[in-house]
PDB file of C-alpha atoms in Angstrom:
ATOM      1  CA  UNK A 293     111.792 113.303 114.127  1.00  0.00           C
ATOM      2  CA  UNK A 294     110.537 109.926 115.615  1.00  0.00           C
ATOM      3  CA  UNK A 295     109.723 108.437 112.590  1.00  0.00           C
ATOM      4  CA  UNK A 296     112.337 109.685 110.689  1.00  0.00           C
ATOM      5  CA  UNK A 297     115.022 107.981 113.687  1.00  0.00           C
ATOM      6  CA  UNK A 298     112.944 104.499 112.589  1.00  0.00           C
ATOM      7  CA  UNK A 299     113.623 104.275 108.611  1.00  0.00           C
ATOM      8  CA  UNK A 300     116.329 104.779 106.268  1.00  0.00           C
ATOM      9  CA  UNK A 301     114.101 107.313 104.321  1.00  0.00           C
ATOM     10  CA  UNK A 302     115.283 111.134 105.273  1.00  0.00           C
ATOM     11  CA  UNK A 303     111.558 112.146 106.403  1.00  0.00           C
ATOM     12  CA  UNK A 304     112.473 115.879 106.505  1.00  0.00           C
ATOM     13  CA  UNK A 305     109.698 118.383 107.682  1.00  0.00           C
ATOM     14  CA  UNK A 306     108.997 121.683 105.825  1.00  0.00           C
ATOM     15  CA  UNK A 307     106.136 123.734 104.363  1.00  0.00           C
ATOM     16  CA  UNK A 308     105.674 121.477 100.943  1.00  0.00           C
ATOM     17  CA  UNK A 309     105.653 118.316 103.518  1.00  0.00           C
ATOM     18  CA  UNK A 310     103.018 120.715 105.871  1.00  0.00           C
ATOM     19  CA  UNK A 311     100.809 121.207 102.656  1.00  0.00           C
ATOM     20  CA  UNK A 312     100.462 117.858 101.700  1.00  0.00           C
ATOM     21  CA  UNK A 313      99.810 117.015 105.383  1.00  0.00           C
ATOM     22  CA  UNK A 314      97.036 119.433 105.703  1.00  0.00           C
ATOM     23  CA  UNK A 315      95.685 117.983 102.189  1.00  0.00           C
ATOM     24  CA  UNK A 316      95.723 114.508 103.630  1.00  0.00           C
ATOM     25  CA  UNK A 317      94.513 115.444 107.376  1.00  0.00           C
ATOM     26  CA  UNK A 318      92.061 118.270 106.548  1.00  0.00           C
ATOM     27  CA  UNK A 319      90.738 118.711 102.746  1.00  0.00           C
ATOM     28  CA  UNK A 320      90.524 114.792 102.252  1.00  0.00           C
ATOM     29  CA  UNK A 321      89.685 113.603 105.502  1.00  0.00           C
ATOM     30  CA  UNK A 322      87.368 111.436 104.422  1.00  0.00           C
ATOM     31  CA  UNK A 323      89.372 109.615 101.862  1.00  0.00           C
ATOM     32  CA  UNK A 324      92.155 109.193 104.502  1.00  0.00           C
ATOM     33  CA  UNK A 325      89.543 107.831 106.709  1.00  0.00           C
ATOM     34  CA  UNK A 326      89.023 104.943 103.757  1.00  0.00           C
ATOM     35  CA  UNK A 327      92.528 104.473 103.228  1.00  0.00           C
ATOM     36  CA  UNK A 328      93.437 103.799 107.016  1.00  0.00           C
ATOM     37  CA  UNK A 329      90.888 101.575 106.949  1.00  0.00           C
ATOM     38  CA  UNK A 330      91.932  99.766 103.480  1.00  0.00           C
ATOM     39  CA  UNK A 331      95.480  99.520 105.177  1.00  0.00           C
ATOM     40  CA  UNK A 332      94.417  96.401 107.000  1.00  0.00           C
ATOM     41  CA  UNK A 333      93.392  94.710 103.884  1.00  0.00           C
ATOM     42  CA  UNK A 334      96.834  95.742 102.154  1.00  0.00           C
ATOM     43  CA  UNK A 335      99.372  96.747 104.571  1.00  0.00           C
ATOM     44  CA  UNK A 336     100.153  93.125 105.492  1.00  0.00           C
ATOM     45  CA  UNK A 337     100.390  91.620 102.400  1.00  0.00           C
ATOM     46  CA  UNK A 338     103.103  94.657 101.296  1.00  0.00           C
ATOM     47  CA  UNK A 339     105.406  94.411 104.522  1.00  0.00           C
ATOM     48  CA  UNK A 340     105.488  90.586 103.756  1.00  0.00           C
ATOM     49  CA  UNK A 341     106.603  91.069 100.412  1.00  0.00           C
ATOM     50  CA  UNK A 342     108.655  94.449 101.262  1.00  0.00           C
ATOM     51  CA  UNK A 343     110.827  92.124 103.652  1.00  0.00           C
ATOM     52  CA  UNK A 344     111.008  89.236 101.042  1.00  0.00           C
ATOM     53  CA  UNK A 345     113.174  91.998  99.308  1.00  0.00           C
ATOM     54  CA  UNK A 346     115.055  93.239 102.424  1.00  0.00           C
ATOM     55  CA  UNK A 347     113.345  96.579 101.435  1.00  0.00           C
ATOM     56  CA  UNK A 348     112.058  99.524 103.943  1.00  0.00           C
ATOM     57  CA  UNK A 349     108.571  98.509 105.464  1.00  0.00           C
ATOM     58  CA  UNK A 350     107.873 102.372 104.573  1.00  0.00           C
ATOM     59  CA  UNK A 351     107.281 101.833 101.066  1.00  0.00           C
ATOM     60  CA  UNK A 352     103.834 100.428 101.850  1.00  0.00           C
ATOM     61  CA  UNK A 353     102.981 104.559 102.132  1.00  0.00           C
ATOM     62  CA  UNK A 354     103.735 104.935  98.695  1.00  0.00           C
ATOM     63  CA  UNK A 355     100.959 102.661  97.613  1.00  0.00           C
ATOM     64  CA  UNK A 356      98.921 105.396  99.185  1.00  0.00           C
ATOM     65  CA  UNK A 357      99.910 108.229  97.117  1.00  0.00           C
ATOM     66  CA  UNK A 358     100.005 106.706  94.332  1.00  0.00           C
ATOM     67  CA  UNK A 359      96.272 104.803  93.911  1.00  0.00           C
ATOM     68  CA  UNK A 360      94.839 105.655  97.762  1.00  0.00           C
ATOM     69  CA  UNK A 361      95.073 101.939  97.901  1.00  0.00           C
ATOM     70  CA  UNK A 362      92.564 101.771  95.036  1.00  0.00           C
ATOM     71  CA  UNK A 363      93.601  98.296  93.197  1.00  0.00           C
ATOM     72  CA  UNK A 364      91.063  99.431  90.460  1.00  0.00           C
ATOM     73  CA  UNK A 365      92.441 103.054  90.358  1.00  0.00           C
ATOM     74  CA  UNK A 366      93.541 104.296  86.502  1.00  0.00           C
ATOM     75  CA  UNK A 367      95.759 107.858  85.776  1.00  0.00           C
ATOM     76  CA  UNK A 368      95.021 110.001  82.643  1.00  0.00           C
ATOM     77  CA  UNK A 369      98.774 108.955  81.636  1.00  0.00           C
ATOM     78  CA  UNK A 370      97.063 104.991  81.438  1.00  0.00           C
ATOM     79  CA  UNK A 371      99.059 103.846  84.624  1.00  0.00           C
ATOM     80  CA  UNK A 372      96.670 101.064  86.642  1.00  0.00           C
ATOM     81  CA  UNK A 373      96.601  99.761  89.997  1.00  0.00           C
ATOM     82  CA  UNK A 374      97.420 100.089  93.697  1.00  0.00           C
ATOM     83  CA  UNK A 375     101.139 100.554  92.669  1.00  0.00           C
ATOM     84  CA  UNK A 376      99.917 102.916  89.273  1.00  0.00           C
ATOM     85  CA  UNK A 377     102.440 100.654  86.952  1.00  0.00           C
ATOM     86  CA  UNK A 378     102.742 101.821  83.035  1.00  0.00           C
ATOM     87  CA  UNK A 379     102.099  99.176  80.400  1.00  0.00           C
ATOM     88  CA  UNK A 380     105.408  99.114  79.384  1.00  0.00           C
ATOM     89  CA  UNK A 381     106.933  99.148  83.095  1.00  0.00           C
ATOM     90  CA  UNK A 382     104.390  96.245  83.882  1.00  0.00           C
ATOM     91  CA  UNK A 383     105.612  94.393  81.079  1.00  0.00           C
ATOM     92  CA  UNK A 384     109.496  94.619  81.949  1.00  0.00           C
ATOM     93  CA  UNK A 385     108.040  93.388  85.725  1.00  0.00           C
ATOM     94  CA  UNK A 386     106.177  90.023  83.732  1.00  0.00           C
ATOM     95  CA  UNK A 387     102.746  91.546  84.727  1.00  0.00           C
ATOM     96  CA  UNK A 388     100.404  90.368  82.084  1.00  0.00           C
ATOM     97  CA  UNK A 389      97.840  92.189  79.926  1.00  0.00           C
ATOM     98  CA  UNK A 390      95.321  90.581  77.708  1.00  0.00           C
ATOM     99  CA  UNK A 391      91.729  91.391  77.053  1.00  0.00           C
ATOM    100  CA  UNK A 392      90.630  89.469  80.011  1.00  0.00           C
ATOM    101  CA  UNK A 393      93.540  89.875  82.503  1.00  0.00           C
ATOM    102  CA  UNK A 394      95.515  93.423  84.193  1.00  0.00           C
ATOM    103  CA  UNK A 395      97.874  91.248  86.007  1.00  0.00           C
ATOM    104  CA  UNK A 396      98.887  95.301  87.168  1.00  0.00           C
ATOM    105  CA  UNK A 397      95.822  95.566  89.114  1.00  0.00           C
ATOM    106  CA  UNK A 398      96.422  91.968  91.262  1.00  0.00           C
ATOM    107  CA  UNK A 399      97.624  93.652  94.589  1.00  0.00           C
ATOM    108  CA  UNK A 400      99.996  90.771  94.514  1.00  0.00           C
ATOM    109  CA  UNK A 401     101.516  90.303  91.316  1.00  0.00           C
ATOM    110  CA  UNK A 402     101.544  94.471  91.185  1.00  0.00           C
ATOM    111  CA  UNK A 403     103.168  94.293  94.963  1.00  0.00           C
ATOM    112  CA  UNK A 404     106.087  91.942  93.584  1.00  0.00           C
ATOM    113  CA  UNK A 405     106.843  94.025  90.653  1.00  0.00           C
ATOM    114  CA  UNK A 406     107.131  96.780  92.874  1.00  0.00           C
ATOM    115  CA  UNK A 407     109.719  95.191  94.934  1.00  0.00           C
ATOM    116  CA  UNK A 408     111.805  94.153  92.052  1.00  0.00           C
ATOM    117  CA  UNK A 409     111.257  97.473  90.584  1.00  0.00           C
ATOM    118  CA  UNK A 410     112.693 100.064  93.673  1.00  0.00           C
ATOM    119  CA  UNK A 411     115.790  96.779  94.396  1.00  0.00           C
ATOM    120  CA  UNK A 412     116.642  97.805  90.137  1.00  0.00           C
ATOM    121  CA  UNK A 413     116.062 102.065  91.173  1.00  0.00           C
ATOM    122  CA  UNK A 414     118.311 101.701  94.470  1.00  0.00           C
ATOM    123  CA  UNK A 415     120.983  99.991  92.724  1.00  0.00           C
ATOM    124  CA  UNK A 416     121.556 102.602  90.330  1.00  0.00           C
ATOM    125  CA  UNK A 417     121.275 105.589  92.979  1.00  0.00           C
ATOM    126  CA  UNK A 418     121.957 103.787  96.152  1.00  0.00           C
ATOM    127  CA  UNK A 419     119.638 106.809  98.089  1.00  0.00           C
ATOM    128  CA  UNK A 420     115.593 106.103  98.691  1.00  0.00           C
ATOM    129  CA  UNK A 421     114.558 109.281  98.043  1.00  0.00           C
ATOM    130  CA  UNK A 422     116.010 109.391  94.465  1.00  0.00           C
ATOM    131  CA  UNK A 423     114.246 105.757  94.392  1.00  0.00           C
ATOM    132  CA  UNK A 424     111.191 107.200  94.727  1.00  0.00           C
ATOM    133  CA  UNK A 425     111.717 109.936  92.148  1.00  0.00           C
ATOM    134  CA  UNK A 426     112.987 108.005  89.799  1.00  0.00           C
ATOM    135  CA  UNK A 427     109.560 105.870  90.248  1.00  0.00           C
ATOM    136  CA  UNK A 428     107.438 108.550  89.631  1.00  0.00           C
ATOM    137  CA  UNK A 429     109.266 110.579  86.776  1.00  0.00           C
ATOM    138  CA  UNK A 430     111.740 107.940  85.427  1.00  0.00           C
ATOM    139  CA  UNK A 431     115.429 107.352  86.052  1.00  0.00           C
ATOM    140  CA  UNK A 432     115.967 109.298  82.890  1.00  0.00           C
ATOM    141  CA  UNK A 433     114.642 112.763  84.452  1.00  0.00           C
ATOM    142  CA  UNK A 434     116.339 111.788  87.791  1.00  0.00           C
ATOM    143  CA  UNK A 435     119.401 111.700  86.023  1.00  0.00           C
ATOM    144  CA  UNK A 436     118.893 115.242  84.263  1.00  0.00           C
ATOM    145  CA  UNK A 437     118.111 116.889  87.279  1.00  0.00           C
ATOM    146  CA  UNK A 438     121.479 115.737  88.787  1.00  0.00           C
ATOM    147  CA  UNK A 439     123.030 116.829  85.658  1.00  0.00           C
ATOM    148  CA  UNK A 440     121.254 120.371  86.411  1.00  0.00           C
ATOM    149  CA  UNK A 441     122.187 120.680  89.884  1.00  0.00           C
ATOM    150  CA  UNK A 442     125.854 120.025  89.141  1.00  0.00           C
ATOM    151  CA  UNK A 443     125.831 116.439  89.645  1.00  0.00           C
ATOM    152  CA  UNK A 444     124.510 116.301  93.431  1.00  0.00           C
ATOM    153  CA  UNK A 445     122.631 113.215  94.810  1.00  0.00           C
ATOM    154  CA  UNK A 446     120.329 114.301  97.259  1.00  0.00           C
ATOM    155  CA  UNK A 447     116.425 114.765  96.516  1.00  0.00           C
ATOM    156  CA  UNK A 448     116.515 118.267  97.988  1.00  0.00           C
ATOM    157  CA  UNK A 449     119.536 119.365  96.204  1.00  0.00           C
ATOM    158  CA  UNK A 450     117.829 118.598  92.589  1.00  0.00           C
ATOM    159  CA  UNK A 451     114.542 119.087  93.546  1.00  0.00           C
ATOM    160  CA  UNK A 452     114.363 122.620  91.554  1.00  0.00           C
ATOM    161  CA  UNK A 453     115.346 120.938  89.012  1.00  0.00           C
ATOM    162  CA  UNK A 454     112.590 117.748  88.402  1.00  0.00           C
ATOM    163  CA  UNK A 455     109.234 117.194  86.784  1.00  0.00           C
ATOM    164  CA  UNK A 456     106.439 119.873  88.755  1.00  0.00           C
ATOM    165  CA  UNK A 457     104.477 116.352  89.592  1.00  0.00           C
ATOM    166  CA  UNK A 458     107.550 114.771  91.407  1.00  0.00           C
ATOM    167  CA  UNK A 459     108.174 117.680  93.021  1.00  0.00           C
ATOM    168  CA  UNK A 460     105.375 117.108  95.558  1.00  0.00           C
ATOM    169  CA  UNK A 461     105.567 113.142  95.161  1.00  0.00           C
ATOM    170  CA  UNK A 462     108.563 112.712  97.969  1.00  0.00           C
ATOM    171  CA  UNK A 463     106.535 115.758 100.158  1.00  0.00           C
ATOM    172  CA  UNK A 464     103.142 113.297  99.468  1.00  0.00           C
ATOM    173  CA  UNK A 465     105.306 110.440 100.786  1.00  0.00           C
ATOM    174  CA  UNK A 466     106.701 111.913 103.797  1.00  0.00           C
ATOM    175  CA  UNK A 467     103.418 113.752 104.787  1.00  0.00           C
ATOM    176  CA  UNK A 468     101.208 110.369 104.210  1.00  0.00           C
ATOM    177  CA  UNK A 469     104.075 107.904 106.399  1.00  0.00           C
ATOM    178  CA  UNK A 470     103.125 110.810 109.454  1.00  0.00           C
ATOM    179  CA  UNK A 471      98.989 111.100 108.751  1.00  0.00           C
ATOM    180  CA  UNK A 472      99.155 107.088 108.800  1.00  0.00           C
ATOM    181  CA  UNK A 473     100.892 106.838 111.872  1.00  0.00           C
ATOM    182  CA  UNK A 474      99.548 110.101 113.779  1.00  0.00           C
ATOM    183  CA  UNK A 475      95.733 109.866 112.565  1.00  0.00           C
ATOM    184  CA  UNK A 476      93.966 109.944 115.906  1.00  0.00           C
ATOM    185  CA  UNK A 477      95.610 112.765 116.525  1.00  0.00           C
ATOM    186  CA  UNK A 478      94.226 114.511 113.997  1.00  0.00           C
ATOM    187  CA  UNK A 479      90.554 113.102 114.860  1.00  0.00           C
ATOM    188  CA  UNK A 480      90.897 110.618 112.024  1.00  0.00           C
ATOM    189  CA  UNK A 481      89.701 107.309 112.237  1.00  0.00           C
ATOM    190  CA  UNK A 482      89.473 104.118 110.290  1.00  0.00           C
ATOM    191  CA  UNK A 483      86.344 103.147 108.000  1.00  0.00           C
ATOM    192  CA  UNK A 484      86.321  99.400 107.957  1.00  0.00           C
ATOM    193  CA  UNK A 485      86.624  97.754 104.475  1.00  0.00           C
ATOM    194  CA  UNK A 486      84.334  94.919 103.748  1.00  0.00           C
ATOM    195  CA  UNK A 487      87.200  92.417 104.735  1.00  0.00           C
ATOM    196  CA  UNK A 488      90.542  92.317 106.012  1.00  0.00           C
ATOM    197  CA  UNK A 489      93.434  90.518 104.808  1.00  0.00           C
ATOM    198  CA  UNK A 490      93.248  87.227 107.738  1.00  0.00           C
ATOM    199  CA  UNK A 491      90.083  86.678 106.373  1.00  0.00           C
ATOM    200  CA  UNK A 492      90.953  85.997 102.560  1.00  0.00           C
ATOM    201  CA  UNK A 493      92.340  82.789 101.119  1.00  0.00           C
ATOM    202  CA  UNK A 494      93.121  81.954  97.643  1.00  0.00           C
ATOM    203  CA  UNK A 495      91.741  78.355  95.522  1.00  0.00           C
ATOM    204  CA  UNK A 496      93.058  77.783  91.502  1.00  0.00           C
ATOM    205  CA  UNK A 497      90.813  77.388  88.882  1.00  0.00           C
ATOM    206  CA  UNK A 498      91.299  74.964  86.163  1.00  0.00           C
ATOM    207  CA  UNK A 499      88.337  76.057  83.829  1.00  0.00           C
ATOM    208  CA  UNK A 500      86.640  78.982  82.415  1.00  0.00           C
ATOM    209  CA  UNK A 501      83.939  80.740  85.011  1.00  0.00           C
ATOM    210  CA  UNK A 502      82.470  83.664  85.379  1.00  0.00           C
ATOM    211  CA  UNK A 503      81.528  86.143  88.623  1.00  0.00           C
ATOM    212  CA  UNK A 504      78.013  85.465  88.078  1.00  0.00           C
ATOM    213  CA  UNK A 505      78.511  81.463  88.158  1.00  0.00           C
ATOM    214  CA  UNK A 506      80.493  82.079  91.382  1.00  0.00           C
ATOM    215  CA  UNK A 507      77.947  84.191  93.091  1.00  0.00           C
ATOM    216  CA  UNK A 508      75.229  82.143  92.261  1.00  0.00           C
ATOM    217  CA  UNK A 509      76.880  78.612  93.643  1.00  0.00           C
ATOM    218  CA  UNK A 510      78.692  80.457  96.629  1.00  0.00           C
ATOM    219  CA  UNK A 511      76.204  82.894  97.160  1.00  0.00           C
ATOM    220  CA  UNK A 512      78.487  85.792  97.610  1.00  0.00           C
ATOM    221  CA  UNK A 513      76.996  89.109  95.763  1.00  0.00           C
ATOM    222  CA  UNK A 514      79.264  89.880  92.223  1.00  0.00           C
ATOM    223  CA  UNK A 515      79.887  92.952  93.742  1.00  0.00           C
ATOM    224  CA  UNK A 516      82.339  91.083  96.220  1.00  0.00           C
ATOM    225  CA  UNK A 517      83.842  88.721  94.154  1.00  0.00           C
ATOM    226  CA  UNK A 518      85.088  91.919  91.860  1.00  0.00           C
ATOM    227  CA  UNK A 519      86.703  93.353  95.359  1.00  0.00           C
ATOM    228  CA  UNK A 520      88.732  91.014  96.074  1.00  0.00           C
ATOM    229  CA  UNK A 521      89.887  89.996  92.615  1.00  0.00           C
ATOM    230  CA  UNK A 522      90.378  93.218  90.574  1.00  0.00           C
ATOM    231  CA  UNK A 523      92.745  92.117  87.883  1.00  0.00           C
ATOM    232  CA  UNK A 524      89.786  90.084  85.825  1.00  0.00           C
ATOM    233  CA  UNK A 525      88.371  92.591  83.571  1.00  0.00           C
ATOM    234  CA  UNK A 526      85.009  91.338  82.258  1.00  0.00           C
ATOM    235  CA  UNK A 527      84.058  89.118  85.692  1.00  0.00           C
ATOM    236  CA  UNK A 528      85.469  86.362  83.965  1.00  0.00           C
ATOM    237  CA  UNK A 529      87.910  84.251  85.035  1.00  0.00           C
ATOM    238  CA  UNK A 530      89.908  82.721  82.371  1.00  0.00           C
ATOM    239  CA  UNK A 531      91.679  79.553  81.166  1.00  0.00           C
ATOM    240  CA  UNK A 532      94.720  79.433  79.812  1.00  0.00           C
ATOM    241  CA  UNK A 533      97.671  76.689  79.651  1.00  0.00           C
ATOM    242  CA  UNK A 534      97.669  76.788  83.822  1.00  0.00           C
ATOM    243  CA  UNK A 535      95.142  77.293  86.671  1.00  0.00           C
ATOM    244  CA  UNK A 536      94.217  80.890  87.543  1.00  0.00           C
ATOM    245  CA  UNK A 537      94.356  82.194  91.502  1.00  0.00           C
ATOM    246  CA  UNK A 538      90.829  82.848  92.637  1.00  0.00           C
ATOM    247  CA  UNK A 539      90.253  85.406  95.888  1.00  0.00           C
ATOM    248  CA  UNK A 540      87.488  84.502  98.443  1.00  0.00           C
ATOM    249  CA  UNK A 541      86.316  84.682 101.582  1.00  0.00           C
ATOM    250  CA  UNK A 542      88.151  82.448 104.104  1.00  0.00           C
ATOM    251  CA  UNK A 543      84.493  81.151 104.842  1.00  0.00           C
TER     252      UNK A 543
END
C-alpha cells in the first residue's frame, strides 16, 4: 500500500504477486542479492533517462525481470539485453546490429529505446499496466485480450485472457518494485558489482582497437573492459564513418 500511494502503477497485492515474491525473496535469493547490488551500476543511469521522458521512475524494475540486469543476457525467443529488445523491435528503436556491434545490449542506447518504446505503448492504451503487457506479449495480443474480455481496459480484467508468460510478467513487476525496496527485511543484502555507475566515464574512439590493445596499454584485465562495454561482440571496437563511445574506469 505504501508503494503503491508513490507511483502511477496499480501495485495490487495477491497470491500470483505473493509467488513471485517468494521466488524473488526465497528460491533466488542469491540472484536478488546480485541484482540489488547491480542496481547501483544501472539504476541511475535509467531514472535519468526515465525522467528525460517524463516516464514513472518504476520502470527501472522492469529491467529486472526482464534480463536481472544482465546487459549480456539472451532469451530462447533471440531477445538481447538488459531491456530483452527483439531484432525487429530494436531496429524500429535505431539500435544497430552488425557483426561487430548489438547496439541492444549498450545499457544506454537499449535504455533510450526503452523510453521511446513504453511513451509509443502508453499512447495507444493510456494505462501502465497494459504498457507493460503490451511490452512483453505485443500490442497485438493486448488488443485481443480486450476484445475477449468484452472490450475492458484494465490488466486484471483481461488477464484470463493473455499469453500464459504475461500473465505472471505484471505479478514479476509488482513483486520485484517491493523485494527492491523491502530487501533487508527479508535478510537480503547487496553483493557489490565490480564498479558503480559515479565511477565510469565514457572517451570516443576514432580508429579500429581491440580489448586486448586496451588492456595491455591501460592495464585493465579484458575481462573488465567486456563489463562495462557489452554491446562489442568480438572485443573489438570498430570504425565506422564516426567515433565509437568507449566505457572505462573514471581512473
Amino acid at each position: 500500500a505504501k508503494l503503491d500511494a508513490q507511483t502511477p502503477f496499480n501495485l495490487s497485492y495477491n497470491e500470483k504477486v505473493k509467488a513471485f515474491i517468494n521466488l524473488y525473496a526465497v528460491r533466488k535469493k542469491d540472484l536478488t542479492s546480485r541484482i540489488l547490488g547491480l542496481s547501483y551500476l544501472y539504476f541511475p543511469m535509467f531514472e535519468e533517462e526515465l525522467d528525460r521522458y517524463d516516464l514513472p521512475l518504476e520502470f527501472k524494475y522492469l529491467a529486472v525481470v526482464e534480463s536481472a540486469l544482465n546487459p549480456m543476457a539472451k532469451s530462447r525467443s533471440g531477445a538481447m539485453g538488459l531491456w530483452q529488445f527483439m531484432y525487429h523491435t530494436g531496429k524500429i528503436y535505431h539500435l544497430n546490429v552488425t557483426s561487430y556491434i548489438d547496439e541492444r545490449k549498450d545499457p544506454y542506447k537499449s535504455t533510450t529505446a526503452a523510453c521511446e518504446y513504453f511513451k509509443f505503448l502508453y499512447n495507444i492504451y493510456g494505462n501502465w499496466e497494459l504498457v507493460l503487457a503490451a511490452y512483453n506479449c505485443g500490442p497485438g495480443n493486448v488488443n485481443k485480450a480486450i476484445r475477449r474480455s468484452g472490450g475492458k481496459k484494465e490488466y486484471w480484467e483481461i488477464y484470463p485472457y493473455l499469453p500464459r508468460e504475461t500473465r505472471g510478467y505484471v505479478p514479476a513487476f509488482i513483486a520485484v518494485n517491493y523485494i527492491m525496496n523491502y530487501s533487508s527485511e527479508h535478510n537480503l543484502y547487496p553483493v557489490q558489482p565490480k564498479i558503480i555507475s559515479h565511477e565510469i566515464d565514457t572517451v570516443q574512439v576514432e580508429r579500429q582497437l581491440t580489448f586486448e590493445q586496451l588492456s595491455v596499454v591501460l592495464g585493465i584485465p579484458v575481462i573488465d573492459i567486456e563489463y562495462l562495454n557489452p554491446s562489442y561482440k568480438k572485443q573489438v571496437i570498430p570504425y565506422f564513418d564516426k567515433p565509437q563511445t568507449l566505457c572505462l574506469p573514471k581512473e
